[in-house]
Amino acid sequence: MAGMAVRPATEPVALARRSTWRQGSRPALIIAGSIGLLVVLGFASLMYGAITLSPSEAWSGLTSESDVFARNVVWQIRFPRVLDAMFVGTCLGVAGSLLQGVTRNPLADPTILGITAAAGLGSATAIVIDPQLPQWGIAMACAVGAVVGAGVLFVIAWRGAISPVRLALAGVALSAFFGAAIVGLLSSSRTFLQTSLGFLAGGLYGSEWRDFRAMLPYAIPGLVGSMLLAGRLNVLALGDDIAAGLGVLTDRTRAAILIVCALLTAAAVSVAGLVSFVGLVAAHIARFIVGNDNRLLIPVSAIFGAILVTGADLVARLLIAPSELPMGIFTAVVGAPFLLYLVKFRG
């Protein structure tokens, strides 16, 4: 991990350099095509499930009330799940982009740095205490857990100043610790069999409008905060001495970014459980297309995160239909080889 910090993801030379390929129209075309792919995946998610709707039935269910059955299937079951998937992917993609920038480490991700596990521990604790806790309460518990976990990460990594290397190493250790605590809590609970699989592997089974509404108070401030911090993150990439000379409070900026990442991760975990590798993959794909300017990198990471989670959820529903698999299996199938590739060829 320490070796990866030698060539940071947002080093000044890379930040300043823009190839002819990136300056041309191809990135804009790829982004437009990616948005189109997301729309296609979203509409396919409205069509397919335990009951298959034709394109016309799905469209009718989405836009009119002439077909009561299709309307109920689309609006009460599938459309909120599509929105949940897109927002979960958006939050994790943005969080991954921020963390890779603030740690200057291409392997940074909410899961790897322990923020996902911290949010999960907050949720698991709340569920064990009150198995009937409403969704807004679970979301709040995730937010508290994630913010506390980010605070612990910051304190451990701080030694007069924040070292990106210490931040990354502390995150790995905390992730393992919080993950073990989650398993211990859930295994001691009477609700273990009912809650553990979907939560630990990550999935959107049974997600509803209440899940979407519960995540918004954390997702929206997190997304807005990420864009407000994008410029400071660009300056921070130039190095702490230069950033301080330009008036950026480096440690406070890192603390603010960790809090924003905690809110985004909490919003995702409260709905989908412990989904892994989304931020890692989405941020790297976005960086390959638009470079390291966080003002572009953050929104493009959001798009690819939404694509990854929406696509994984669709595959999870179709592979053994009418039953379904945990969606997190498929994000791990994509993300784990991607991580090994980064370690092998980008280290």
Tab-separated table of C-alpha atoms in Angstrom:
chain	number	residue	atom	x	y	z
A	1	MET	CA	0.000	0.000	0.000
A	2	ALA	CA	2.794	2.389	0.899
A	3	GLY	CA	4.438	1.703	-2.423
A	4	MET	CA	1.344	2.831	-4.251
A	5	ALA	CA	1.687	6.307	-2.738
A	6	VAL	CA	4.955	6.884	-4.565
A	7	ARG	CA	3.014	7.569	-7.734
A	8	PRO	CA	-0.185	9.234	-6.473
A	9	ALA	CA	-3.374	9.209	-8.468
A	10	THR	CA	-3.462	13.010	-8.527
A	11	GLU	CA	0.202	13.953	-8.738
A	12	PRO	CA	0.852	17.458	-10.101
A	13	VAL	CA	2.326	16.350	-13.399
A	14	ALA	CA	-0.639	14.131	-14.147
A	15	LEU	CA	-3.035	16.880	-13.073
A	16	ALA	CA	-1.451	19.391	-15.420
A	17	ARG	CA	-1.053	17.065	-18.384
A	18	ARG	CA	-3.951	16.710	-20.826
A	19	SER	CA	-3.437	14.518	-23.856
A	20	THR	CA	-4.823	15.327	-27.265
A	21	TRP	CA	-7.185	12.381	-26.869
A	22	ARG	CA	-8.702	13.932	-23.722
A	23	GLN	CA	-8.904	17.399	-25.217
A	24	GLY	CA	-10.891	16.212	-28.223
A	25	SER	CA	-14.526	15.310	-28.573
A	26	ARG	CA	-14.104	11.629	-27.755
A	27	PRO	CA	-14.462	12.035	-23.961
A	28	ALA	CA	-17.697	13.976	-24.459
A	29	LEU	CA	-18.998	11.230	-26.755
A	30	ILE	CA	-18.051	8.545	-24.241
A	31	ILE	CA	-19.786	10.412	-21.422
A	32	ALA	CA	-22.903	10.902	-23.569
A	33	GLY	CA	-22.840	7.219	-24.479
A	34	SER	CA	-22.436	6.305	-20.804
A	35	ILE	CA	-25.492	8.354	-19.871
A	36	GLY	CA	-27.380	6.593	-22.658
A	37	LEU	CA	-26.226	3.214	-21.314
A	38	LEU	CA	-27.457	4.172	-17.858
A	39	VAL	CA	-30.873	5.071	-19.277
A	40	VAL	CA	-31.016	1.730	-21.138
A	41	LEU	CA	-30.066	-0.209	-17.994
A	42	GLY	CA	-32.667	1.710	-16.010
A	43	PHE	CA	-35.416	0.952	-18.497
A	44	ALA	CA	-34.383	-2.714	-18.697
A	45	SER	CA	-34.636	-2.834	-14.912
A	46	LEU	CA	-38.251	-1.648	-15.231
A	47	MET	CA	-38.980	-4.478	-17.682
A	48	TYR	CA	-37.318	-7.485	-16.099
A	49	GLY	CA	-37.838	-9.202	-12.795
A	50	ALA	CA	-40.022	-11.982	-11.411
A	51	ILE	CA	-42.573	-10.863	-14.023
A	52	THR	CA	-41.380	-9.616	-17.405
A	53	LEU	CA	-43.029	-6.571	-18.930
A	54	SER	CA	-42.809	-5.702	-22.597
A	55	PRO	CA	-41.219	-2.354	-23.514
A	56	SER	CA	-44.650	-0.896	-24.208
A	57	GLU	CA	-46.027	-2.181	-20.892
A	58	ALA	CA	-43.046	-0.796	-18.977
A	59	TRP	CA	-43.406	2.574	-20.691
A	60	SER	CA	-47.153	2.618	-20.092
A	61	GLY	CA	-46.643	1.722	-16.450
A	62	LEU	CA	-44.134	4.541	-16.119
A	63	THR	CA	-46.052	7.281	-17.910
A	64	SER	CA	-49.777	6.538	-17.592
A	65	GLU	CA	-52.388	4.853	-15.427
A	66	SER	CA	-54.149	2.976	-18.221
A	67	ASP	CA	-52.599	-0.355	-17.212
A	68	VAL	CA	-53.123	-0.646	-13.467
A	69	PHE	CA	-51.035	-3.814	-13.105
A	70	ALA	CA	-48.026	-2.429	-14.995
A	71	ARG	CA	-48.379	0.855	-13.141
A	72	ASN	CA	-48.177	-0.887	-9.765
A	73	VAL	CA	-45.239	-3.076	-10.792
A	74	VAL	CA	-43.256	-0.168	-12.192
A	75	TRP	CA	-44.021	2.561	-9.642
A	76	GLN	CA	-44.302	0.543	-6.450
A	77	ILE	CA	-41.556	-2.050	-6.999
A	78	ARG	CA	-39.136	-1.416	-9.845
A	79	PHE	CA	-38.815	2.338	-10.295
A	80	PRO	CA	-37.823	3.034	-6.658
A	81	ARG	CA	-35.327	0.179	-6.892
A	82	VAL	CA	-33.797	1.691	-10.043
A	83	LEU	CA	-33.464	5.061	-8.334
A	84	ASP	CA	-31.940	3.417	-5.283
A	85	ALA	CA	-29.402	1.599	-7.455
A	86	MET	CA	-28.444	4.767	-9.315
A	87	PHE	CA	-28.065	6.798	-6.135
A	88	VAL	CA	-26.077	4.053	-4.389
A	89	GLY	CA	-23.696	3.862	-7.342
A	90	THR	CA	-23.478	7.643	-7.592
A	91	CYS	CA	-22.603	8.021	-3.915
A	92	LEU	CA	-19.983	5.270	-3.962
A	93	GLY	CA	-18.445	6.466	-7.222
A	94	VAL	CA	-18.043	10.007	-5.901
A	95	ALA	CA	-16.707	8.768	-2.556
A	96	GLY	CA	-14.095	6.656	-4.340
A	97	SER	CA	-12.996	9.603	-6.444
A	98	LEU	CA	-12.638	11.844	-3.384
A	99	LEU	CA	-10.728	9.260	-1.382
A	100	GLN	CA	-8.284	8.520	-4.188
A	101	GLY	CA	-7.597	12.222	-4.424
A	102	VAL	CA	-7.238	12.953	-0.726
A	103	THR	CA	-4.977	9.945	-0.059
A	104	ARG	CA	-3.093	10.269	-3.371
A	105	ASN	CA	-3.480	6.523	-3.607
A	106	PRO	CA	-5.083	4.785	-6.606
A	107	LEU	CA	-6.284	1.916	-4.400
A	108	ALA	CA	-8.385	4.119	-2.121
A	109	ASP	CA	-12.064	3.239	-1.850
A	110	PRO	CA	-14.712	3.508	0.905
A	111	THR	CA	-14.482	-0.243	1.461
A	112	ILE	CA	-10.685	-0.414	1.560
A	113	LEU	CA	-10.406	2.584	3.907
A	114	GLY	CA	-12.984	1.212	6.333
A	115	ILE	CA	-15.709	3.832	5.907
A	116	THR	CA	-18.135	1.288	4.438
A	117	ALA	CA	-17.536	-1.069	7.354
A	118	ALA	CA	-17.950	1.793	9.844
A	119	ALA	CA	-21.335	2.670	8.333
A	120	GLY	CA	-22.250	-1.010	8.356
A	121	LEU	CA	-21.285	-1.331	11.992
A	122	GLY	CA	-23.582	1.565	12.852
A	123	SER	CA	-26.415	-0.097	10.960
A	124	ALA	CA	-25.763	-3.534	12.474
A	125	THR	CA	-25.694	-2.080	15.982
A	126	ALA	CA	-28.999	-0.299	15.450
A	127	ILE	CA	-30.641	-3.405	13.948
A	128	VAL	CA	-29.503	-5.612	16.839
A	129	ILE	CA	-30.827	-3.106	19.366
A	130	ASP	CA	-34.155	-2.667	17.576
A	131	PRO	CA	-34.939	-5.119	14.739
A	132	GLN	CA	-38.058	-3.063	13.910
A	133	LEU	CA	-36.123	0.169	13.427
A	134	PRO	CA	-37.577	2.188	10.504
A	135	GLN	CA	-35.462	2.914	7.461
A	136	TRP	CA	-34.792	6.522	8.417
A	137	GLY	CA	-33.366	5.259	11.707
A	138	ILE	CA	-31.091	2.806	9.898
A	139	ALA	CA	-29.897	5.590	7.607
A	140	MET	CA	-29.166	7.796	10.606
A	141	ALA	CA	-27.273	4.975	12.319
A	142	CYS	CA	-25.210	4.452	9.160
A	143	ALA	CA	-24.406	8.165	9.023
A	144	VAL	CA	-23.345	8.249	12.673
A	145	GLY	CA	-21.217	5.131	12.229
A	146	ALA	CA	-19.580	6.423	9.062
A	147	VAL	CA	-18.800	9.862	10.519
A	148	VAL	CA	-17.394	8.309	13.712
A	149	GLY	CA	-15.343	5.869	11.634
A	150	ALA	CA	-13.999	8.699	9.472
A	151	GLY	CA	-13.143	10.622	12.633
A	152	VAL	CA	-11.272	7.653	14.083
A	153	LEU	CA	-9.444	7.244	10.779
A	154	PHE	CA	-8.449	10.920	10.821
A	155	VAL	CA	-7.243	10.823	14.426
A	156	ILE	CA	-5.176	7.678	13.907
A	157	ALA	CA	-3.602	9.039	10.724
A	158	TRP	CA	-2.846	12.477	12.244
A	159	ARG	CA	0.603	13.032	13.665
A	160	GLY	CA	1.090	16.777	13.555
A	161	ALA	CA	-0.187	16.528	9.977
A	162	ILE	CA	-2.090	14.011	7.903
A	163	SER	CA	0.015	11.596	5.895
A	164	PRO	CA	-1.766	9.997	2.915
A	165	VAL	CA	0.190	6.797	3.571
A	166	ARG	CA	-0.885	6.643	7.231
A	167	LEU	CA	-4.448	7.432	6.192
A	168	ALA	CA	-4.505	4.474	3.795
A	169	LEU	CA	-2.850	2.014	6.184
A	170	ALA	CA	-5.109	3.021	9.075
A	171	GLY	CA	-8.132	2.574	6.815
A	172	VAL	CA	-7.186	-0.996	5.938
A	173	ALA	CA	-6.796	-1.908	9.607
A	174	LEU	CA	-10.075	-0.255	10.600
A	175	SER	CA	-11.905	-1.983	7.764
A	176	ALA	CA	-10.857	-5.383	9.080
A	177	PHE	CA	-11.752	-4.461	12.653
A	178	PHE	CA	-15.166	-3.007	11.848
A	179	GLY	CA	-15.949	-5.925	9.533
A	180	ALA	CA	-15.237	-8.439	12.276
A	181	ALA	CA	-17.409	-6.444	14.683
A	182	ILE	CA	-20.305	-6.505	12.186
A	183	VAL	CA	-20.143	-10.276	11.812
A	184	GLY	CA	-19.957	-10.682	15.584
A	185	LEU	CA	-22.990	-8.479	16.163
A	186	LEU	CA	-25.143	-10.080	13.491
A	187	SER	CA	-24.188	-13.639	14.439
A	188	SER	CA	-25.237	-12.977	18.038
A	189	SER	CA	-28.602	-11.625	16.955
A	190	ARG	CA	-31.802	-13.585	16.444
A	191	THR	CA	-32.226	-11.806	13.143
A	192	PHE	CA	-28.918	-13.132	11.751
A	193	LEU	CA	-30.354	-15.465	9.130
A	194	GLN	CA	-32.849	-12.903	7.900
A	195	THR	CA	-30.498	-9.943	7.648
A	196	SER	CA	-26.916	-11.087	7.302
A	197	LEU	CA	-26.693	-12.363	3.718
A	198	GLY	CA	-28.192	-9.372	1.947
A	199	PHE	CA	-26.443	-6.906	4.222
A	200	LEU	CA	-22.954	-8.427	4.179
A	201	ALA	CA	-22.917	-9.199	0.450
A	202	GLY	CA	-24.798	-6.064	-0.585
A	203	GLY	CA	-28.120	-5.996	-2.380
A	204	LEU	CA	-31.269	-4.055	-3.146
A	205	TYR	CA	-33.845	-6.775	-2.536
A	206	GLY	CA	-37.091	-5.220	-1.324
A	207	SER	CA	-35.895	-1.617	-1.652
A	208	GLU	CA	-38.769	0.848	-1.674
A	209	TRP	CA	-39.567	4.534	-1.849
A	210	ARG	CA	-38.916	4.824	1.884
A	211	ASP	CA	-35.312	3.710	1.292
A	212	PHE	CA	-34.877	6.376	-1.357
A	213	ARG	CA	-36.360	9.075	0.864
A	214	ALA	CA	-34.231	7.958	3.826
A	215	MET	CA	-30.943	8.240	1.931
A	216	LEU	CA	-31.585	11.694	0.440
A	217	PRO	CA	-30.773	13.728	3.598
A	218	TYR	CA	-27.262	12.279	3.472
A	219	ALA	CA	-26.722	11.776	-0.255
A	220	ILE	CA	-27.677	15.298	-1.365
A	221	PRO	CA	-25.419	17.195	1.097
A	222	GLY	CA	-22.626	14.743	0.318
A	223	LEU	CA	-22.896	15.256	-3.439
A	224	VAL	CA	-23.129	19.029	-3.106
A	225	GLY	CA	-20.196	19.063	-0.700
A	226	SER	CA	-18.093	16.984	-3.072
A	227	MET	CA	-18.486	19.547	-5.846
A	228	LEU	CA	-17.743	22.435	-3.479
A	229	LEU	CA	-14.527	20.702	-2.405
A	230	ALA	CA	-13.405	19.752	-5.915
A	231	GLY	CA	-11.341	22.894	-6.446
A	232	ARG	CA	-9.587	22.567	-3.084
A	233	LEU	CA	-8.838	18.930	-3.834
A	234	ASN	CA	-7.170	20.003	-7.073
A	235	VAL	CA	-4.954	22.401	-5.126
A	236	LEU	CA	-4.247	19.759	-2.477
A	237	ALA	CA	-2.914	17.510	-5.244
A	238	LEU	CA	-0.055	19.963	-5.789
A	239	GLY	CA	1.371	19.075	-2.383
A	240	ASP	CA	0.739	20.315	1.134
A	241	ASP	CA	3.363	23.068	1.047
A	242	ILE	CA	2.061	24.579	-2.179
A	243	ALA	CA	-1.568	24.174	-1.077
A	244	ALA	CA	-0.828	25.896	2.228
A	245	GLY	CA	0.933	28.696	0.371
A	246	LEU	CA	-2.189	29.163	-1.742
A	247	GLY	CA	-4.338	29.497	1.364
A	248	VAL	CA	-5.803	25.994	1.587
A	249	LEU	CA	-6.027	24.562	5.111
A	250	THR	CA	-4.835	21.095	4.244
A	251	ASP	CA	-5.848	19.127	7.333
A	252	ARG	CA	-9.243	20.815	7.552
A	253	THR	CA	-9.799	20.115	3.873
A	254	ARG	CA	-8.943	16.441	4.370
A	255	ALA	CA	-11.264	16.275	7.377
A	256	ALA	CA	-14.089	17.877	5.364
A	257	ILE	CA	-13.545	15.410	2.513
A	258	LEU	CA	-13.632	12.464	4.917
A	259	ILE	CA	-16.932	13.728	6.381
A	260	VAL	CA	-18.410	14.112	2.882
A	261	CYS	CA	-17.266	10.587	2.015
A	262	ALA	CA	-18.805	9.326	5.245
A	263	LEU	CA	-22.195	10.843	4.368
A	264	LEU	CA	-22.100	9.431	0.834
A	265	THR	CA	-21.061	5.980	2.021
A	266	ALA	CA	-23.685	5.985	4.767
A	267	ALA	CA	-26.403	6.796	2.238
A	268	ALA	CA	-25.341	3.823	0.101
A	269	VAL	CA	-24.885	1.352	2.968
A	270	SER	CA	-28.257	2.217	4.509
A	271	VAL	CA	-29.987	0.967	1.359
A	272	ALA	CA	-27.670	-1.615	-0.204
A	273	GLY	CA	-25.493	-2.959	2.613
A	274	LEU	CA	-21.758	-3.562	2.204
A	275	VAL	CA	-21.302	-3.107	-1.540
A	276	SER	CA	-17.624	-3.205	-2.443
A	277	PHE	CA	-15.281	-1.883	-5.147
A	278	VAL	CA	-17.747	0.483	-6.836
A	279	GLY	CA	-15.789	3.606	-5.943
A	280	LEU	CA	-12.497	2.014	-6.944
A	281	VAL	CA	-13.639	0.987	-10.428
A	282	ALA	CA	-15.819	4.017	-11.226
A	283	ALA	CA	-13.159	6.567	-10.274
A	284	HIS	CA	-10.464	4.856	-12.346
A	285	ILE	CA	-12.649	4.630	-15.437
A	286	ALA	CA	-13.595	8.281	-15.049
A	287	ARG	CA	-9.960	9.318	-14.583
A	288	PHE	CA	-8.963	7.481	-17.754
A	289	ILE	CA	-11.575	9.439	-19.711
A	290	VAL	CA	-11.386	12.977	-18.293
A	291	GLY	CA	-8.089	13.108	-16.406
A	292	ASN	CA	-7.519	14.281	-12.850
A	293	ASP	CA	-9.415	17.560	-12.680
A	294	ASN	CA	-11.850	16.823	-9.863
A	295	ARG	CA	-14.388	19.292	-11.204
A	296	LEU	CA	-14.912	16.822	-14.072
A	297	LEU	CA	-13.745	13.642	-12.395
A	298	ILE	CA	-16.344	13.712	-9.625
A	299	PRO	CA	-19.499	13.920	-11.809
A	300	VAL	CA	-18.138	11.384	-14.315
A	301	SER	CA	-17.299	9.008	-11.450
A	302	ALA	CA	-20.913	9.396	-10.337
A	303	ILE	CA	-22.137	8.289	-13.777
A	304	PHE	CA	-19.958	5.187	-13.889
A	305	GLY	CA	-20.793	4.274	-10.307
A	306	ALA	CA	-24.487	4.429	-11.177
A	307	ILE	CA	-23.900	2.264	-14.271
A	308	LEU	CA	-21.989	-0.356	-12.287
A	309	VAL	CA	-24.563	-0.711	-9.509
A	310	THR	CA	-27.612	-0.569	-11.814
A	311	GLY	CA	-26.073	-3.164	-14.123
A	312	ALA	CA	-25.037	-5.422	-11.239
A	313	ASP	CA	-28.523	-5.242	-9.736
A	314	LEU	CA	-30.101	-6.153	-13.077
A	315	VAL	CA	-27.803	-9.164	-13.499
A	316	ALA	CA	-28.476	-10.227	-9.900
A	317	ARG	CA	-32.207	-10.318	-10.633
A	318	LEU	CA	-31.978	-12.101	-13.972
A	319	LEU	CA	-29.354	-14.787	-13.410
A	320	ILE	CA	-31.524	-17.173	-11.371
A	321	ALA	CA	-34.925	-15.510	-11.905
A	322	PRO	CA	-37.458	-15.470	-10.316
A	323	SER	CA	-35.046	-15.656	-7.372
A	324	GLU	CA	-32.117	-13.263	-7.140
A	325	LEU	CA	-28.548	-13.133	-5.933
A	326	PRO	CA	-26.942	-10.434	-3.776
A	327	MET	CA	-25.907	-7.591	-6.040
A	328	GLY	CA	-22.592	-7.141	-4.246
A	329	ILE	CA	-21.382	-10.452	-5.659
A	330	PHE	CA	-21.235	-8.925	-9.115
A	331	THR	CA	-19.562	-5.684	-8.085
A	332	ALA	CA	-16.919	-7.841	-6.388
A	333	VAL	CA	-16.563	-10.002	-9.514
A	334	VAL	CA	-15.746	-6.824	-11.452
A	335	GLY	CA	-13.833	-4.992	-8.740
A	336	ALA	CA	-11.557	-7.682	-7.298
A	337	PRO	CA	-9.791	-8.483	-10.615
A	338	PHE	CA	-9.590	-4.746	-11.267
A	339	LEU	CA	-7.854	-4.246	-7.914
A	340	LEU	CA	-5.395	-7.063	-8.691
A	341	TYR	CA	-4.691	-5.426	-12.048
A	342	LEU	CA	-3.898	-2.126	-10.354
A	343	VAL	CA	-1.589	-3.829	-7.852
A	344	LYS	CA	0.210	-5.782	-10.566
A	345	PHE	CA	0.545	-3.250	-13.354
A	346	ARG	CA	0.049	0.165	-11.731
A	347	GLY	CA	2.033	-0.357	-8.565
